[in-house]
Amino acid sequence: IAPFREGWSLQMRVANRRRALLVEIEARLILVLTDLQHPDRLDYFALPLQFSTISFLALTWTLVHPITPDSPFAGMTAADLTTRRAEVIVILKGVDEGYMQPVITRHSFRFDEIVWGGRFTRAFSGDGGKMRLDLDGLSRFTPVDAPERLPTAP
């Protein structure tokens, strides 16, 4: 959960570990929450992204879901994520430029893996005109003060 413009957002950073370039990348985020009225049921929410497609994935891509009044995160606290056993599913789809074959991957992040108040640090550097991606630094962040409860209106 990170600052975004004048508000807050859910951010996730992805990178390509393959040797071939990935093109025409699409991303989807799905939030899964336990239903408070019926604990044996799950509620699913598609999370709109700032950008859901990019032409190619050269270094990193930070997926950003702005937390607006319409977001299921609006008004939530870090404790709410735990209570509702929140899980965010990331689905990426693209084309391997070398083989022109589709590539699909997915990953999920549970409530205890979501950082409440952090800003990603740069995971790449330039050296002699070449960019170097540090995959080990992909999840590195700097802590930031976050509100106890996410706002419900701007």
mmCIF file of C-alpha atoms in Angstrom:
data_model
loop_
_atom_site.group_PDB
_atom_site.id
_atom_site.type_symbol
_atom_site.label_atom_id
_atom_site.label_comp_id
_atom_site.label_asym_id
_atom_site.label_seq_id
_atom_site.Cartn_x
_atom_site.Cartn_y
_atom_site.Cartn_z
ATOM 1 C CA ILE A 1 0.000 0.000 0.000
ATOM 2 C CA ALA A 2 1.848 3.055 -1.285
ATOM 3 C CA PRO A 3 1.358 6.766 -1.926
ATOM 4 C CA PHE A 4 0.032 7.569 -5.386
ATOM 5 C CA ARG A 5 -0.579 11.098 -6.612
ATOM 6 C CA GLU A 6 -2.611 12.758 -3.817
ATOM 7 C CA GLY A 7 -3.896 9.435 -2.482
ATOM 8 C CA TRP A 8 -2.974 5.783 -1.996
ATOM 9 C CA SER A 9 -2.680 2.694 -4.136
ATOM 10 C CA LEU A 10 -1.938 -0.992 -4.136
ATOM 11 C CA GLN A 11 1.310 -1.464 -6.073
ATOM 12 C CA MET A 12 3.029 -4.611 -7.287
ATOM 13 C CA ARG A 13 6.205 -4.750 -9.300
ATOM 14 C CA VAL A 14 6.948 -7.363 -11.948
ATOM 15 C CA ALA A 15 9.922 -8.147 -14.179
ATOM 16 C CA ASN A 16 10.777 -10.551 -16.970
ATOM 17 C CA ARG A 17 13.156 -13.358 -15.921
ATOM 18 C CA ARG A 18 13.153 -14.861 -19.409
ATOM 19 C CA ARG A 19 15.990 -14.239 -21.868
ATOM 20 C CA ALA A 20 13.537 -13.309 -24.629
ATOM 21 C CA LEU A 21 11.684 -10.015 -24.634
ATOM 22 C CA LEU A 22 8.003 -10.179 -23.755
ATOM 23 C CA VAL A 23 5.695 -8.029 -25.870
ATOM 24 C CA GLU A 24 2.025 -7.056 -25.742
ATOM 25 C CA ILE A 25 1.796 -7.605 -21.983
ATOM 26 C CA GLU A 26 -1.583 -7.581 -20.229
ATOM 27 C CA ALA A 27 -2.045 -7.571 -16.464
ATOM 28 C CA ARG A 28 -5.036 -8.293 -14.255
ATOM 29 C CA LEU A 29 -5.354 -8.065 -10.487
ATOM 30 C CA ILE A 30 -8.060 -9.867 -8.563
ATOM 31 C CA LEU A 31 -8.720 -9.267 -4.870
ATOM 32 C CA VAL A 32 -10.181 -12.158 -2.887
ATOM 33 C CA LEU A 33 -11.758 -11.424 0.521
ATOM 34 C CA THR A 34 -13.590 -13.596 3.005
ATOM 35 C CA ASP A 35 -17.241 -12.546 3.194
ATOM 36 C CA LEU A 36 -17.855 -11.092 6.664
ATOM 37 C CA GLN A 37 -21.491 -12.260 6.750
ATOM 38 C CA HIS A 38 -20.693 -15.775 5.520
ATOM 39 C CA PRO A 39 -17.111 -16.781 6.494
ATOM 40 C CA ASP A 40 -17.289 -19.891 4.304
ATOM 41 C CA ARG A 41 -17.729 -17.705 1.177
ATOM 42 C CA LEU A 42 -15.248 -15.615 -0.757
ATOM 43 C CA ASP A 43 -15.826 -12.290 -2.501
ATOM 44 C CA TYR A 44 -13.892 -11.559 -5.713
ATOM 45 C CA PHE A 45 -13.095 -8.076 -7.036
ATOM 46 C CA ALA A 46 -11.407 -7.106 -10.308
ATOM 47 C CA LEU A 47 -9.009 -4.273 -9.470
ATOM 48 C CA PRO A 48 -8.760 -1.583 -12.155
ATOM 49 C CA LEU A 49 -5.162 -0.627 -12.962
ATOM 50 C CA GLN A 50 -3.629 2.692 -13.919
ATOM 51 C CA PHE A 51 -2.306 0.854 -17.014
ATOM 52 C CA SER A 52 -3.384 -2.712 -17.757
ATOM 53 C CA THR A 53 -1.277 -3.171 -20.923
ATOM 54 C CA ILE A 54 2.224 -2.272 -22.068
ATOM 55 C CA SER A 55 3.927 -2.842 -25.412
ATOM 56 C CA PHE A 56 6.993 -4.629 -24.001
ATOM 57 C CA LEU A 57 8.581 -5.466 -20.651
ATOM 58 C CA ALA A 58 12.179 -4.284 -20.791
ATOM 59 C CA LEU A 59 12.993 -3.684 -17.106
ATOM 60 C CA THR A 60 10.248 -3.552 -14.480
ATOM 61 C CA TRP A 61 6.568 -2.695 -14.467
ATOM 62 C CA THR A 62 4.818 -1.409 -11.378
ATOM 63 C CA LEU A 63 1.160 -2.386 -11.469
ATOM 64 C CA VAL A 64 -0.848 0.366 -9.763
ATOM 65 C CA HIS A 65 -4.415 0.044 -8.496
ATOM 66 C CA PRO A 66 -5.425 3.551 -7.360
ATOM 67 C CA ILE A 67 -7.506 3.369 -4.192
ATOM 68 C CA THR A 68 -10.548 5.446 -5.067
ATOM 69 C CA PRO A 69 -13.916 5.522 -3.268
ATOM 70 C CA ASP A 70 -14.993 2.673 -5.612
ATOM 71 C CA SER A 71 -12.043 0.449 -4.670
ATOM 72 C CA PRO A 72 -12.708 -2.503 -2.358
ATOM 73 C CA PHE A 73 -9.677 -1.243 -0.361
ATOM 74 C CA ALA A 74 -11.379 2.098 0.412
ATOM 75 C CA GLY A 75 -11.834 2.472 4.171
ATOM 76 C CA MET A 76 -9.827 -0.675 5.004
ATOM 77 C CA THR A 77 -7.130 -1.047 7.651
ATOM 78 C CA ALA A 78 -4.184 -3.429 7.764
ATOM 79 C CA ALA A 79 -6.144 -5.434 10.357
ATOM 80 C CA ASP A 80 -9.058 -5.708 7.887
ATOM 81 C CA LEU A 81 -6.730 -7.399 5.398
ATOM 82 C CA THR A 82 -5.923 -10.016 8.036
ATOM 83 C CA THR A 83 -9.509 -10.447 9.247
ATOM 84 C CA ARG A 84 -10.779 -10.928 5.701
ATOM 85 C CA ARG A 85 -7.766 -13.099 4.727
ATOM 86 C CA ALA A 86 -7.127 -10.855 1.732
ATOM 87 C CA GLU A 87 -5.311 -12.327 -1.240
ATOM 88 C CA VAL A 88 -4.340 -10.528 -4.438
ATOM 89 C CA ILE A 89 -3.942 -12.632 -7.567
ATOM 90 C CA VAL A 90 -1.762 -11.242 -10.364
ATOM 91 C CA ILE A 91 -2.240 -12.645 -13.863
ATOM 92 C CA LEU A 92 0.155 -11.637 -16.647
ATOM 93 C CA LYS A 93 -0.210 -12.557 -20.289
ATOM 94 C CA GLY A 94 2.174 -11.682 -23.104
ATOM 95 C CA VAL A 95 3.991 -12.969 -26.161
ATOM 96 C CA ASP A 96 7.540 -14.334 -26.193
ATOM 97 C CA GLU A 97 9.171 -12.288 -28.960
ATOM 98 C CA GLY A 98 11.643 -15.033 -29.908
ATOM 99 C CA TYR A 99 9.126 -17.855 -30.395
ATOM 100 C CA MET A 100 5.991 -15.719 -30.899
ATOM 101 C CA GLN A 101 4.245 -17.958 -28.375
ATOM 102 C CA PRO A 102 1.855 -16.798 -25.650
ATOM 103 C CA VAL A 103 3.179 -16.740 -22.097
ATOM 104 C CA ILE A 104 0.844 -16.700 -19.103
ATOM 105 C CA THR A 105 1.855 -16.567 -15.465
ATOM 106 C CA ARG A 106 0.081 -15.981 -12.201
ATOM 107 C CA HIS A 107 1.066 -15.374 -8.623
ATOM 108 C CA SER A 108 -0.816 -14.596 -5.458
ATOM 109 C CA PHE A 109 0.057 -12.457 -2.466
ATOM 110 C CA ARG A 110 -1.601 -13.140 0.878
ATOM 111 C CA PHE A 111 -2.521 -10.512 3.464
ATOM 112 C CA ASP A 112 0.682 -11.188 5.415
ATOM 113 C CA GLU A 113 2.785 -10.436 2.308
ATOM 114 C CA ILE A 114 1.204 -7.031 1.639
ATOM 115 C CA VAL A 115 3.255 -4.135 3.027
ATOM 116 C CA TRP A 116 1.132 -1.383 4.575
ATOM 117 C CA GLY A 117 3.131 1.764 3.797
ATOM 118 C CA GLY A 118 6.063 1.329 1.440
ATOM 119 C CA ARG A 119 7.521 2.870 -1.687
ATOM 120 C CA PHE A 120 9.499 0.707 -4.125
ATOM 121 C CA THR A 121 13.154 1.615 -4.586
ATOM 122 C CA ARG A 122 14.769 1.508 -8.010
ATOM 123 C CA ALA A 123 15.649 -2.027 -9.098
ATOM 124 C CA PHE A 124 17.819 -1.060 -12.054
ATOM 125 C CA SER A 125 20.860 1.082 -12.685
ATOM 126 C CA GLY A 126 22.729 2.487 -15.650
ATOM 127 C CA ASP A 127 26.377 1.687 -16.299
ATOM 128 C CA GLY A 128 28.203 2.875 -19.407
ATOM 129 C CA GLY A 129 24.976 3.293 -21.363
ATOM 130 C CA LYS A 130 23.682 -0.155 -20.415
ATOM 131 C CA MET A 131 20.841 -0.813 -18.008
ATOM 132 C CA ARG A 132 21.283 -3.482 -15.347
ATOM 133 C CA LEU A 133 18.234 -5.009 -13.673
ATOM 134 C CA ASP A 134 18.703 -6.271 -10.107
ATOM 135 C CA LEU A 135 16.069 -8.996 -9.807
ATOM 136 C CA ASP A 136 17.005 -9.528 -6.146
ATOM 137 C CA GLY A 137 16.013 -5.903 -5.516
ATOM 138 C CA LEU A 138 12.642 -6.193 -7.225
ATOM 139 C CA SER A 139 10.700 -6.182 -3.937
ATOM 140 C CA ARG A 140 12.909 -3.685 -2.090
ATOM 141 C CA PHE A 141 11.059 -0.731 -0.640
ATOM 142 C CA THR A 142 11.414 2.212 1.689
ATOM 143 C CA PRO A 143 8.849 2.393 4.514
ATOM 144 C CA VAL A 144 6.479 5.373 4.436
ATOM 145 C CA ASP A 145 3.899 6.535 6.935
ATOM 146 C CA ALA A 146 0.526 5.238 5.850
ATOM 147 C CA PRO A 147 -2.864 6.087 7.300
ATOM 148 C CA GLU A 148 -4.305 3.618 9.772
ATOM 149 C CA ARG A 149 -7.414 3.483 7.595
ATOM 150 C CA LEU A 150 -7.414 4.075 3.835
ATOM 151 C CA PRO A 151 -9.579 7.009 2.797
ATOM 152 C CA THR A 152 -13.041 6.485 1.356
ATOM 153 C CA ALA A 153 -13.133 9.836 -0.466
ATOM 154 C CA PRO A 154 -10.449 12.167 -1.837
#
